[in-house]
CSV table of C-alpha atoms and ligand atoms in Angstrom, one decimal:
chain,number,residue,atom,x,y,z
A,1,MET,CA,0.0,0.3,-0.3
A,2,THR,CA,2.8,2.5,0.3
A,3,SER,CA,3.3,5.3,-2.3
A,4,GLU,CA,5.7,4.4,-4.6
A,5,THR,CA,7.0,8.2,-4.9
A,6,THR,CA,9.2,9.8,-2.5
A,7,TYR,CA,9.2,13.6,-2.0
A,8,GLU,CA,11.6,15.1,-3.5
A,9,ALA,CA,12.6,19.0,-2.8
A,10,PRO,CA,13.4,21.0,-6.0
A,11,VAL,CA,17.0,21.7,-6.1
A,12,THR,CA,17.1,25.5,-4.6
A,13,ALA,CA,20.3,27.0,-4.4
A,14,PRO,CA,21.2,27.6,-0.4
A,15,VAL,CA,19.6,30.4,1.8
A,16,HIS,CA,21.9,32.5,3.4
A,17,ASP,CA,19.3,35.3,4.4
A,18,TRP,CA,15.7,34.3,5.3
A,19,ALA,CA,14.4,37.9,5.5
A,20,SER,CA,15.3,38.6,2.1
A,21,ASP,CA,15.9,35.1,0.0
A,22,TYR,CA,13.8,32.9,1.7
A,23,ASP,CA,12.7,29.3,0.2
A,24,ILE,CA,9.9,27.2,1.4
A,25,PHE,CA,11.5,24.1,-0.6
A,26,ASP,CA,14.6,24.7,1.2
A,27,PRO,CA,15.0,21.4,2.8
A,28,LYS,CA,15.9,23.2,6.3
A,29,TYR,CA,12.5,25.2,5.6
A,30,VAL,CA,10.8,21.7,4.8
A,31,SER,CA,12.0,19.8,7.6
A,32,ASP,CA,12.2,22.4,10.6
A,33,PRO,CA,10.8,25.8,10.3
A,34,TYR,CA,10.1,26.7,13.7
A,35,GLY,CA,13.4,28.6,14.6
A,36,ILE,CA,13.1,30.3,10.9
A,37,TRP,CA,9.7,31.5,11.8
A,38,ASP,CA,11.0,33.0,15.3
A,39,ASP,CA,13.8,35.1,13.8
A,40,LEU,CA,11.9,36.6,10.8
A,41,ARG,CA,9.0,37.2,13.5
A,42,ALA,CA,11.7,39.4,15.8
A,43,ALA,CA,13.4,40.6,13.0
A,44,CYS,CA,11.5,41.3,9.8
A,45,PRO,CA,8.0,39.6,10.2
A,46,MET,CA,7.1,40.4,6.3
A,47,ALA,CA,10.2,38.6,4.4
A,48,HIS,CA,10.7,39.2,1.1
A,49,THR,CA,11.8,37.0,-1.4
A,50,ASP,CA,12.4,37.2,-5.5
A,51,ARG,CA,12.3,33.3,-6.1
A,52,TRP,CA,9.4,32.0,-7.4
A,53,GLY,CA,8.2,34.6,-9.3
A,54,GLY,CA,8.6,36.9,-6.1
A,55,SER,CA,6.1,36.6,-2.7
A,56,TRP,CA,6.2,37.4,0.6
A,57,LEU,CA,6.2,35.9,3.7
A,58,PRO,CA,4.0,36.9,7.2
A,59,THR,CA,4.9,35.7,10.2
A,60,ARG,CA,3.0,37.6,13.1
A,61,TYR,CA,-0.6,35.8,13.9
A,62,ALA,CA,-2.0,39.4,13.5
A,63,ASP,CA,-0.8,39.7,9.8
A,64,VAL,CA,-1.6,36.7,8.5
A,65,TYR,CA,-5.1,37.2,10.2
A,66,ALA,CA,-5.5,40.7,8.6
A,67,ILE,CA,-4.6,39.6,5.1
A,68,ALA,CA,-6.6,36.6,5.4
A,69,HIS,CA,-9.7,39.0,6.0
A,70,ASP,CA,-8.4,41.9,3.4
A,71,ILE,CA,-9.9,40.2,0.2
A,72,GLU,CA,-10.4,43.2,-1.7
A,73,ASN,CA,-6.1,43.9,-1.4
A,74,PHE,CA,-5.9,39.9,-1.6
A,75,PRO,CA,-8.2,38.3,-3.8
A,76,SER,CA,-8.2,34.7,-4.7
A,77,GLY,CA,-9.5,34.9,-8.3
A,78,ASN,CA,-6.1,35.8,-9.4
A,79,GLY,CA,-4.1,33.1,-8.1
A,80,ILE,CA,-3.5,31.1,-4.4
A,81,SER,CA,-0.7,28.6,-5.3
A,82,VAL,CA,2.4,29.4,-3.5
A,83,VAL,CA,4.3,28.4,-7.1
A,84,PRO,CA,3.3,30.4,-10.0
A,85,ILE,CA,2.7,26.9,-12.1
A,86,VAL,CA,0.2,25.6,-9.9
A,87,ASP,CA,-2.4,27.9,-10.5
A,88,MET,CA,-6.1,26.6,-11.2
A,89,GLY,CA,-7.7,29.5,-11.2
A,90,PRO,CA,-9.5,30.4,-14.4
A,91,ALA,CA,-6.5,33.0,-15.6
A,92,SER,CA,-4.3,30.0,-16.1
A,93,SER,CA,-6.3,27.1,-16.3
A,94,PRO,CA,-5.0,24.1,-17.8
A,95,SER,CA,-8.3,22.5,-19.3
A,96,PRO,CA,-11.2,24.5,-20.8
A,97,LEU,CA,-12.9,21.9,-18.1
A,98,LEU,CA,-11.5,24.3,-15.4
A,99,ALA,CA,-12.6,27.4,-16.9
A,100,ALA,CA,-14.4,28.2,-13.6
A,101,GLY,CA,-11.3,27.3,-11.6
A,102,VAL,CA,-11.5,24.9,-8.5
A,103,PRO,CA,-14.2,27.0,-6.7
A,104,PRO,CA,-14.9,28.1,-3.9
A,105,ILE,CA,-11.3,28.1,-3.3
A,106,SER,CA,-9.9,29.8,-6.0
A,107,ALA,CA,-12.9,32.5,-6.6
A,108,ASP,CA,-13.9,35.7,-5.2
A,109,PRO,CA,-17.5,36.7,-4.7
A,110,PRO,CA,-19.9,35.9,-6.3
A,111,LEU,CA,-19.0,32.6,-7.3
A,112,HIS,CA,-16.9,31.7,-4.7
A,113,THR,CA,-20.2,32.7,-2.3
A,114,TRP,CA,-22.6,30.1,-4.1
A,115,THR,CA,-20.3,27.7,-4.7
A,116,ARG,CA,-19.0,27.6,-1.0
A,117,ARG,CA,-23.0,27.4,-0.2
A,118,LEU,CA,-23.2,24.4,-2.7
A,119,VAL,CA,-20.5,22.3,-0.2
A,120,LEU,CA,-21.3,23.4,3.1
A,121,PRO,CA,-24.1,20.6,3.5
A,122,THR,CA,-21.9,18.1,2.2
A,123,MET,CA,-19.6,18.9,5.2
A,124,SER,CA,-22.3,19.4,8.0
A,125,PRO,CA,-21.7,18.2,11.6
A,126,ALA,CA,-24.7,15.8,10.8
A,127,ARG,CA,-23.5,14.1,7.4
A,128,VAL,CA,-20.0,14.3,8.9
A,129,ALA,CA,-21.3,11.6,11.4
A,130,GLU,CA,-22.3,9.2,9.2
A,131,TYR,CA,-18.8,9.2,7.7
A,132,GLU,CA,-17.9,8.6,10.6
A,133,VAL,CA,-18.7,4.8,10.9
A,134,PHE,CA,-16.9,4.4,7.4
A,135,THR,CA,-13.7,6.2,8.9
A,136,ARG,CA,-14.0,3.8,12.1
A,137,GLU,CA,-14.2,0.6,10.1
A,138,LEU,CA,-11.5,1.5,7.6
A,139,CYS,CA,-9.1,2.9,10.7
A,140,ARG,CA,-9.6,-0.2,12.4
A,141,ARG,CA,-8.7,-2.9,8.7
A,142,LEU,CA,-5.3,-0.7,8.9
A,143,VAL,CA,-4.8,-0.7,12.6
A,144,ASP,CA,-4.9,-4.5,12.0
A,145,ASP,CA,-2.3,-4.6,9.2
A,146,VAL,CA,-0.1,-2.9,11.3
A,147,LEU,CA,-0.5,-5.0,14.3
A,148,ALA,CA,-0.3,-8.3,12.5
A,149,ARG,CA,3.5,-7.0,11.2
A,150,GLY,CA,4.3,-5.3,14.5
A,151,GLN,CA,5.7,-2.2,12.5
A,152,GLY,CA,4.9,0.3,9.9
A,153,ASP,CA,4.9,3.4,8.4
A,154,ALA,CA,2.3,5.3,10.1
A,155,ALA,CA,2.6,8.2,7.3
A,156,ALA,CA,2.2,6.3,4.2
A,157,GLU,CA,0.5,3.0,5.9
A,158,TYR,CA,-1.8,5.1,7.9
A,159,ALA,CA,-2.2,8.6,7.4
A,160,GLN,CA,-2.0,8.6,3.9
A,161,GLN,CA,-4.7,6.0,3.3
A,162,ILE,CA,-7.3,7.2,5.1
A,163,PRO,CA,-8.4,10.8,3.9
A,164,VAL,CA,-8.4,9.7,0.0
A,165,ARG,CA,-10.6,6.4,0.9
A,166,VAL,CA,-13.1,9.2,2.8
A,167,ILE,CA,-13.3,11.6,0.1
A,168,GLY,CA,-13.9,8.4,-2.6
A,169,HIS,CA,-16.5,7.3,-0.3
A,170,ILE,CA,-18.1,11.0,-0.6
A,171,LEU,CA,-17.7,11.6,-3.9
A,172,GLY,CA,-18.6,7.9,-5.0
A,173,VAL,CA,-15.1,6.9,-6.3
A,174,PRO,CA,-14.2,3.3,-6.0
A,175,GLU,CA,-11.7,2.2,-3.4
A,176,SER,CA,-9.7,0.7,-5.9
A,177,MET,CA,-8.7,4.3,-7.5
A,178,SER,CA,-7.1,5.6,-3.9
A,179,ALA,CA,-3.8,5.1,-4.7
A,180,THR,CA,-4.1,6.6,-8.3
A,181,PHE,CA,-5.7,9.8,-6.7
A,182,THR,CA,-2.8,9.9,-4.4
A,183,GLU,CA,-0.5,10.0,-6.7
A,184,TRP,CA,-2.4,12.5,-9.0
A,185,VAL,CA,-3.0,14.7,-6.0
A,186,ARG,CA,0.9,14.7,-4.9
A,187,ASP,CA,1.5,15.7,-8.3
A,188,VAL,CA,-0.8,18.4,-7.9
A,189,LEU,CA,0.6,20.2,-4.6
A,190,GLU,CA,3.9,18.5,-4.0
A,191,PHE,CA,5.5,18.4,-7.3
A,192,ALA,CA,3.3,21.7,-8.1
A,193,HIS,CA,7.0,22.7,-9.2
A,194,ASP,CA,7.6,20.2,-12.1
A,195,PRO,CA,5.7,20.7,-14.8
A,196,GLU,CA,5.1,17.6,-15.9
A,197,ARG,CA,4.1,15.7,-12.7
A,198,ARG,CA,1.8,19.0,-12.5
A,199,ARG,CA,0.2,18.5,-15.9
A,200,ARG,CA,0.0,14.5,-15.0
A,201,GLY,CA,-1.9,15.0,-11.6
A,202,VAL,CA,-4.6,17.5,-13.5
A,203,THR,CA,-4.8,15.8,-16.4
A,204,GLY,CA,-5.9,12.2,-14.4
A,205,ILE,CA,-7.8,13.6,-12.2
A,206,ILE,CA,-9.9,15.7,-15.1
A,207,THR,CA,-10.4,12.6,-17.2
A,208,TYR,CA,-11.4,10.6,-14.5
A,209,LEU,CA,-14.0,13.0,-13.4
A,210,GLN,CA,-15.6,13.4,-16.9
A,211,GLY,CA,-16.0,9.7,-16.7
A,212,ALA,CA,-17.6,9.9,-13.6
A,213,ILE,CA,-19.9,13.0,-14.2
A,214,ALA,CA,-20.8,11.3,-17.9
A,215,GLU,CA,-21.6,8.1,-16.0
A,216,ARG,CA,-23.7,10.0,-13.5
A,217,GLN,CA,-25.6,11.9,-16.1
A,218,ALA,CA,-27.0,8.8,-17.7
A,219,GLU,CA,-27.3,7.4,-14.5
A,220,PRO,CA,-27.7,9.5,-11.2
A,221,LYS,CA,-26.1,8.0,-8.3
A,222,ASP,CA,-26.6,8.5,-4.3
A,223,ASP,CA,-23.3,10.7,-4.3
A,224,PHE,CA,-21.9,14.4,-4.2
A,225,ILE,CA,-21.2,14.2,-8.1
A,226,THR,CA,-24.6,13.6,-8.6
A,227,GLU,CA,-25.9,16.4,-6.2
A,228,LEU,CA,-23.8,19.0,-8.0
A,229,LEU,CA,-25.2,17.9,-11.5
A,230,HIS,CA,-28.6,18.4,-9.9
A,231,ALA,CA,-28.0,22.0,-8.3
A,232,GLU,CA,-28.7,25.0,-9.6
A,233,HIS,CA,-28.0,28.9,-9.4
A,234,ASP,CA,-30.5,31.9,-10.2
A,235,GLY,CA,-32.5,28.8,-11.5
A,236,GLU,CA,-30.3,27.5,-14.2
A,237,PRO,CA,-28.0,24.2,-13.4
A,238,VAL,CA,-24.4,25.3,-12.1
A,239,GLY,CA,-22.6,24.0,-15.4
A,240,LEU,CA,-20.1,21.4,-15.8
A,241,PRO,CA,-16.9,23.4,-15.3
A,242,VAL,CA,-18.4,24.3,-11.6
A,243,VAL,CA,-19.5,20.6,-11.1
A,244,MET,CA,-15.6,19.4,-12.6
A,245,GLY,CA,-13.8,22.3,-10.7
A,246,MET,CA,-15.6,21.4,-7.4
A,247,CYS,CA,-15.4,17.9,-7.2
A,248,ALA,CA,-11.4,18.4,-8.2
A,249,LEU,CA,-10.9,20.9,-5.2
A,250,LEU,CA,-12.5,18.4,-2.9
A,251,LEU,CA,-10.1,16.0,-4.0
A,252,ILE,CA,-7.3,18.2,-3.9
A,253,ALA,CA,-8.2,19.6,-0.4
A,254,GLY,CA,-9.4,16.7,1.3
A,255,ILE,CA,-6.4,14.6,0.7
A,256,ASP,CA,-3.5,15.6,1.1
A,257,THR,CA,-4.0,18.2,4.0
A,258,THR,CA,-5.5,15.6,6.4
A,259,TRP,CA,-3.4,13.2,5.2
A,260,SER,CA,-0.5,15.4,6.7
A,261,SER,CA,-2.3,16.5,9.7
A,262,ILE,CA,-3.0,13.0,10.9
A,263,GLY,CA,0.9,11.7,10.2
A,264,SER,CA,2.1,14.6,12.1
A,265,THR,CA,0.1,13.9,14.8
A,266,MET,CA,1.2,10.1,14.4
A,267,TRP,CA,4.8,11.3,14.5
A,268,HIS,CA,4.3,13.4,17.7
A,269,LEU,CA,2.8,10.5,19.4
A,270,ALA,CA,5.6,8.3,18.4
A,271,ALA,CA,8.2,10.4,19.3
A,272,HIS,CA,6.8,12.2,22.6
A,273,PRO,CA,5.6,9.1,24.6
A,274,ASP,CA,4.8,11.8,27.6
A,275,ASP,CA,1.7,13.2,25.9
A,276,ARG,CA,1.0,9.7,24.0
A,277,ARG,CA,0.6,8.2,27.6
A,278,ARG,CA,-1.2,11.1,28.9
A,279,LEU,CA,-4.1,10.9,26.1
A,280,VAL,CA,-4.4,7.2,26.6
A,281,ALA,CA,-4.8,7.8,30.1
A,282,GLU,CA,-7.1,11.0,29.9
A,283,PRO,CA,-9.3,10.3,26.6
A,284,GLU,CA,-11.3,13.0,27.8
A,285,LEU,CA,-8.6,15.3,26.5
A,286,MET,CA,-9.1,14.6,22.9
A,287,PRO,CA,-10.9,17.5,21.8
A,288,THR,CA,-8.5,20.2,22.8
A,289,ALA,CA,-5.5,17.6,21.6
A,290,ILE,CA,-6.8,17.4,18.3
A,291,GLU,CA,-6.8,21.4,18.2
A,292,GLU,CA,-3.6,21.7,19.4
A,293,PHE,CA,-2.2,19.1,16.9
A,294,LEU,CA,-4.1,20.9,14.1
A,295,ARG,CA,-2.3,24.7,15.6
A,296,ALA,CA,1.0,22.9,16.4
A,297,TYR,CA,1.8,20.9,13.0
A,298,ALA,CA,-0.8,23.3,10.7
A,299,PRO,CA,0.0,21.8,7.5
A,300,VAL,CA,-1.4,24.1,4.9
A,301,THR,CA,0.3,27.6,3.1
A,302,MET,CA,-2.0,29.2,0.5
A,303,ALA,CA,-1.1,32.5,-1.5
A,304,ARG,CA,-2.8,35.2,-2.7
A,305,ARG,CA,-1.3,37.1,-6.2
A,306,LEU,CA,-1.5,41.2,-6.2
A,307,VAL,CA,-3.8,42.8,-8.8
A,308,GLU,CA,-1.7,45.6,-8.6
A,309,ASP,CA,1.6,47.1,-7.0
A,310,LYS,CA,0.6,48.0,-3.0
A,311,ASP,CA,2.3,49.4,0.1
A,312,TYR,CA,1.8,47.3,2.6
A,313,MET,CA,3.0,47.6,6.4
A,314,GLY,CA,5.4,49.4,4.5
A,315,CYS,CA,6.1,46.6,1.9
A,316,PRO,CA,6.3,48.1,-1.6
A,317,MET,CA,4.3,44.5,-3.1
A,318,LYS,CA,4.5,44.4,-6.8
A,319,ALA,CA,1.6,43.2,-9.2
A,320,GLY,CA,2.2,39.5,-10.2
A,321,GLU,CA,3.8,38.7,-6.6
A,322,ARG,CA,2.4,36.3,-4.1
A,323,VAL,CA,1.5,36.6,-0.6
A,324,LEU,CA,1.8,33.4,1.5
A,325,MET,CA,-0.9,32.4,3.9
A,326,ASN,CA,1.7,31.5,6.4
A,327,PHE,CA,-1.0,29.9,8.4
A,328,PRO,CA,1.3,27.8,9.9
A,329,ALA,CA,3.5,30.2,11.5
A,330,ALA,CA,0.6,32.1,12.7
A,331,ASN,CA,-0.4,29.4,14.5
A,332,ARG,CA,3.3,29.4,16.3
A,333,ASP,CA,3.0,33.1,17.3
A,334,PRO,CA,3.8,33.4,21.1
A,335,GLU,CA,2.2,36.8,21.1
A,336,MET,CA,-1.1,34.7,20.4
A,337,PHE,CA,0.0,31.5,22.0
A,338,PRO,CA,1.8,31.3,25.2
A,339,ASP,CA,4.7,29.1,25.1
A,340,ALA,CA,3.9,28.5,21.4
A,341,ASP,CA,6.4,25.8,20.6
A,342,ARG,CA,5.1,23.8,22.8
A,343,VAL,CA,2.2,21.0,22.2
A,344,ILE,CA,0.3,21.4,25.2
A,345,LEU,CA,-2.9,18.6,25.2
A,346,ASP,CA,-5.1,20.6,27.0
A,347,ARG,CA,-4.5,24.4,26.0
A,348,GLU,CA,-7.8,26.3,26.5
A,349,GLN,CA,-7.4,29.1,24.6
A,350,ASN,CA,-6.6,27.9,20.9
A,351,ARG,CA,-7.7,30.5,18.2
A,352,HIS,CA,-5.6,28.7,15.6
A,353,LEU,CA,-5.9,29.2,11.8
A,354,ALA,CA,-4.8,25.9,10.5
A,355,PHE,CA,-8.4,26.2,8.6
A,356,GLY,CA,-7.3,29.8,7.3
A,357,ALA,CA,-10.0,32.7,8.2
A,358,GLY,CA,-12.4,34.4,6.6
A,359,ILE,CA,-14.1,33.8,3.9
A,360,HIS,CA,-12.3,31.3,2.6
A,361,ARG,CA,-12.3,29.6,5.7
A,362,CYS,CA,-11.9,25.4,5.2
A,363,ALA,CA,-15.2,24.0,4.1
A,364,GLY,CA,-14.3,20.8,5.0
A,365,SER,CA,-13.2,21.3,8.8
A,366,ASN,CA,-16.1,19.1,10.3
A,367,LEU,CA,-14.7,16.5,8.6
A,368,ALA,CA,-10.8,16.9,8.7
A,369,ARG,CA,-11.4,17.0,12.9
A,370,MET,CA,-13.9,13.9,12.3
A,371,GLU,CA,-10.6,11.9,10.6
A,372,LEU,CA,-8.2,13.1,12.9
A,373,ARG,CA,-10.0,12.5,16.1
A,374,VAL,CA,-11.2,8.6,14.9
A,375,ALA,CA,-7.7,7.8,13.2
A,376,VAL,CA,-6.1,8.9,16.6
A,377,GLU,CA,-8.6,7.0,18.8
A,378,GLU,CA,-8.5,3.6,16.6
A,379,TRP,CA,-4.7,3.8,16.4
A,380,LEU,CA,-4.2,4.4,20.3
A,381,SER,CA,-6.9,2.1,21.6
A,382,ARG,CA,-5.2,-0.6,19.9
A,383,ILE,CA,-1.5,0.3,20.0
A,384,PRO,CA,-1.2,2.8,22.9
A,385,GLU,CA,2.5,1.7,22.8
A,386,PHE,CA,4.8,2.5,20.0
A,387,GLU,CA,8.0,4.5,19.0
A,388,LEU,CA,9.8,5.2,16.1
A,389,VAL,CA,12.2,3.0,14.5
A,390,ASP,CA,14.6,5.6,14.1
A,391,PRO,CA,14.1,8.8,13.8
A,392,ALA,CA,16.7,9.5,11.0
A,393,LYS,CA,14.5,7.8,8.9
A,394,VAL,CA,11.2,10.5,9.1
A,395,THR,CA,11.1,12.8,6.5
A,396,TRP,CA,8.8,15.4,5.5
A,397,ALA,CA,7.3,17.2,2.4
A,398,GLY,CA,6.6,21.2,2.3
A,399,GLY,CA,5.4,23.6,0.0
A,400,GLN,CA,1.6,24.0,-0.2
A,401,VAL,CA,1.0,21.3,2.2
A,402,ARG,CA,3.5,20.4,4.6
A,403,GLY,CA,3.3,17.0,6.7
A,404,PRO,CA,5.6,14.2,7.3
A,405,ARG,CA,5.9,11.2,4.6
A,406,SER,CA,7.2,8.2,6.0
A,407,VAL,CA,7.2,7.6,9.8
A,408,PRO,CA,8.3,4.2,10.3
A,409,VAL,CA,7.1,2.8,13.7
A,410,ARG,CA,7.6,-0.3,16.1
A,411,VAL,CA,4.7,-1.4,18.0
A,412,ARG,CA,6.0,-2.3,21.7
B,1,HEM,C1,-6.6,18.7,8.4
B,1,HEM,C2,-7.0,18.9,7.4
B,1,HEM,C3,-7.2,20.6,6.6
B,1,HEM,C4,-6.4,21.4,6.6
B,1,HEM,C5,-5.5,21.8,7.7
B,1,HEM,C6,-7.3,22.5,5.8
B,1,HEM,C7,-7.0,23.7,5.7
B,1,HEM,C8,-7.6,24.5,4.7
B,1,HEM,C9,-7.1,25.9,4.7
B,1,HEM,C10,-5.9,26.6,5.6
B,1,HEM,C11,-8.2,26.7,3.7
B,1,HEM,C12,-8.3,28.2,3.6
B,1,HEM,C13,-7.6,28.6,1.8
B,1,HEM,C14,-7.5,30.0,1.5
B,1,HEM,O1,-7.9,30.8,2.5
B,1,HEM,O2,-7.1,30.1,0.5
B,1,HEM,C15,-9.1,25.8,3.7
B,1,HEM,C16,-10.3,25.9,2.2
B,1,HEM,C17,-10.8,24.9,1.9
B,1,HEM,N1,-10.8,23.5,2.3
B,1,HEM,FE1,-9.8,22.5,3.4
B,1,HEM,N2,-8.4,21.7,5.2
B,1,HEM,C18,-8.8,20.7,5.8
B,1,HEM,C19,-9.5,19.4,4.8
B,1,HEM,C20,-10.2,19.7,4.2
B,1,HEM,C21,-11.2,18.5,3.5
B,1,HEM,C22,-11.5,17.3,4.2
B,1,HEM,C23,-11.9,18.8,2.9
B,1,HEM,C24,-13.1,19.0,2.3
B,1,HEM,C25,-13.2,17.5,1.8
B,1,HEM,C26,-11.6,20.7,2.9
B,1,HEM,C27,-11.7,21.4,1.7
B,1,HEM,C28,-11.8,22.5,1.6
B,1,HEM,C29,-12.9,23.7,0.8
B,1,HEM,C30,-13.8,23.4,0.1
B,1,HEM,C31,-11.8,24.7,1.2
B,1,HEM,C32,-12.5,26.5,0.1
B,1,HEM,C33,-13.1,27.0,1.1
B,1,HEM,C34,-13.5,28.4,0.4
B,1,HEM,O3,-12.9,29.0,-0.4
B,1,HEM,O4,-14.6,28.9,0.8
B,1,HEM,N3,-10.6,20.5,3.7
B,1,HEM,N4,-8.8,24.2,4.0
């Protein structure tokens, strides 16, 4: 079940000055960005780089929060990826089938408003409670596998296997497609800097969805694709590009993100026996613990692309440059979170930005939280004692979505 492709960060020139020449693909940033953020917050809270088309990197909670709410100056319709080539918004659409982009995430109002409304009911607490049954059964099967072998990869063989199947279940995609979908989503997000792989991922997803949509047009099913095909806006069907874009988004937004959060949490529990034993002994801490894992290891960095030159916080931002929505660094800001670099399982005040903020705040957060909680509960109930086989064997992927890709563990 292990994915065949390992993460290869793009080869970049070494960074000598993080304030004026940062690179989020630098191996140091991918594996351990926390000290870099601390230094920048103190010396240059809005860093700049000319790399990857030019971008700005806020590191303070207040700044990330303010930019996320300022949709006039920082729209999403002009590009949301952290590197130039992956944008799937209308301006750079790789296919007429994605002419509407991947709404709502790549859209500004009014397209954003009504497409978000279409997706929210599918992610409501009541619907998510229905998906929990499937998720729990799936996690049990995966834990059985690890137990049978006495060891396994908590990232590749556990975390990575969960969200793709849950989203497949919601969209009506067969489980046999899971490995292929995982590869396509990695092509689009992790390998966004590699035009060949990105093309492979986008083409794979579009071609698959084209077939799936045609099947449901011929014979409706009880799934989200069919729901969207029957949805209307202003009395008209929503149109194929919107159906295609929204389904592609759910696949892309729901897989790598949640898998990264589950993976980081498993890594933390393997590497921090005190926290693991406390969570096993005090399962009532689960709700605050889940929020704390989301805060401490927030996986997603989105971008906004400037439409025109703008002076912001004294920074001369240029049209076409990006601002990286550094939700992960905001979550480590000690101004907002006392002892920000420590995982505190019962942290009470925790208004973290792992799911973003403002109108684009994650529409799948109920689902993501459920998957993370069930994954941890099912693992800990059967494998309360486990440890890293070798900390040096743990690998991380970064860029738009950061998380561990390999966490070999041994059951004790
Ligand atoms: C731990 C897992 C997840 C994290 C950390 C996460 C994070 C985020 C973030 C930061 C945003 C805001 C993007 C921006 O400001 O540009 C976002 C948006 C979104 N996410 Fe998630 N996400 C997760 C899981 C999911 C899942 C499971 C789904 C659904 C299948 C999902 C669907 C969406 C959608 C549809 C949006 C766009 C909302 C809008 O633009 O109005 N996410 N997510």
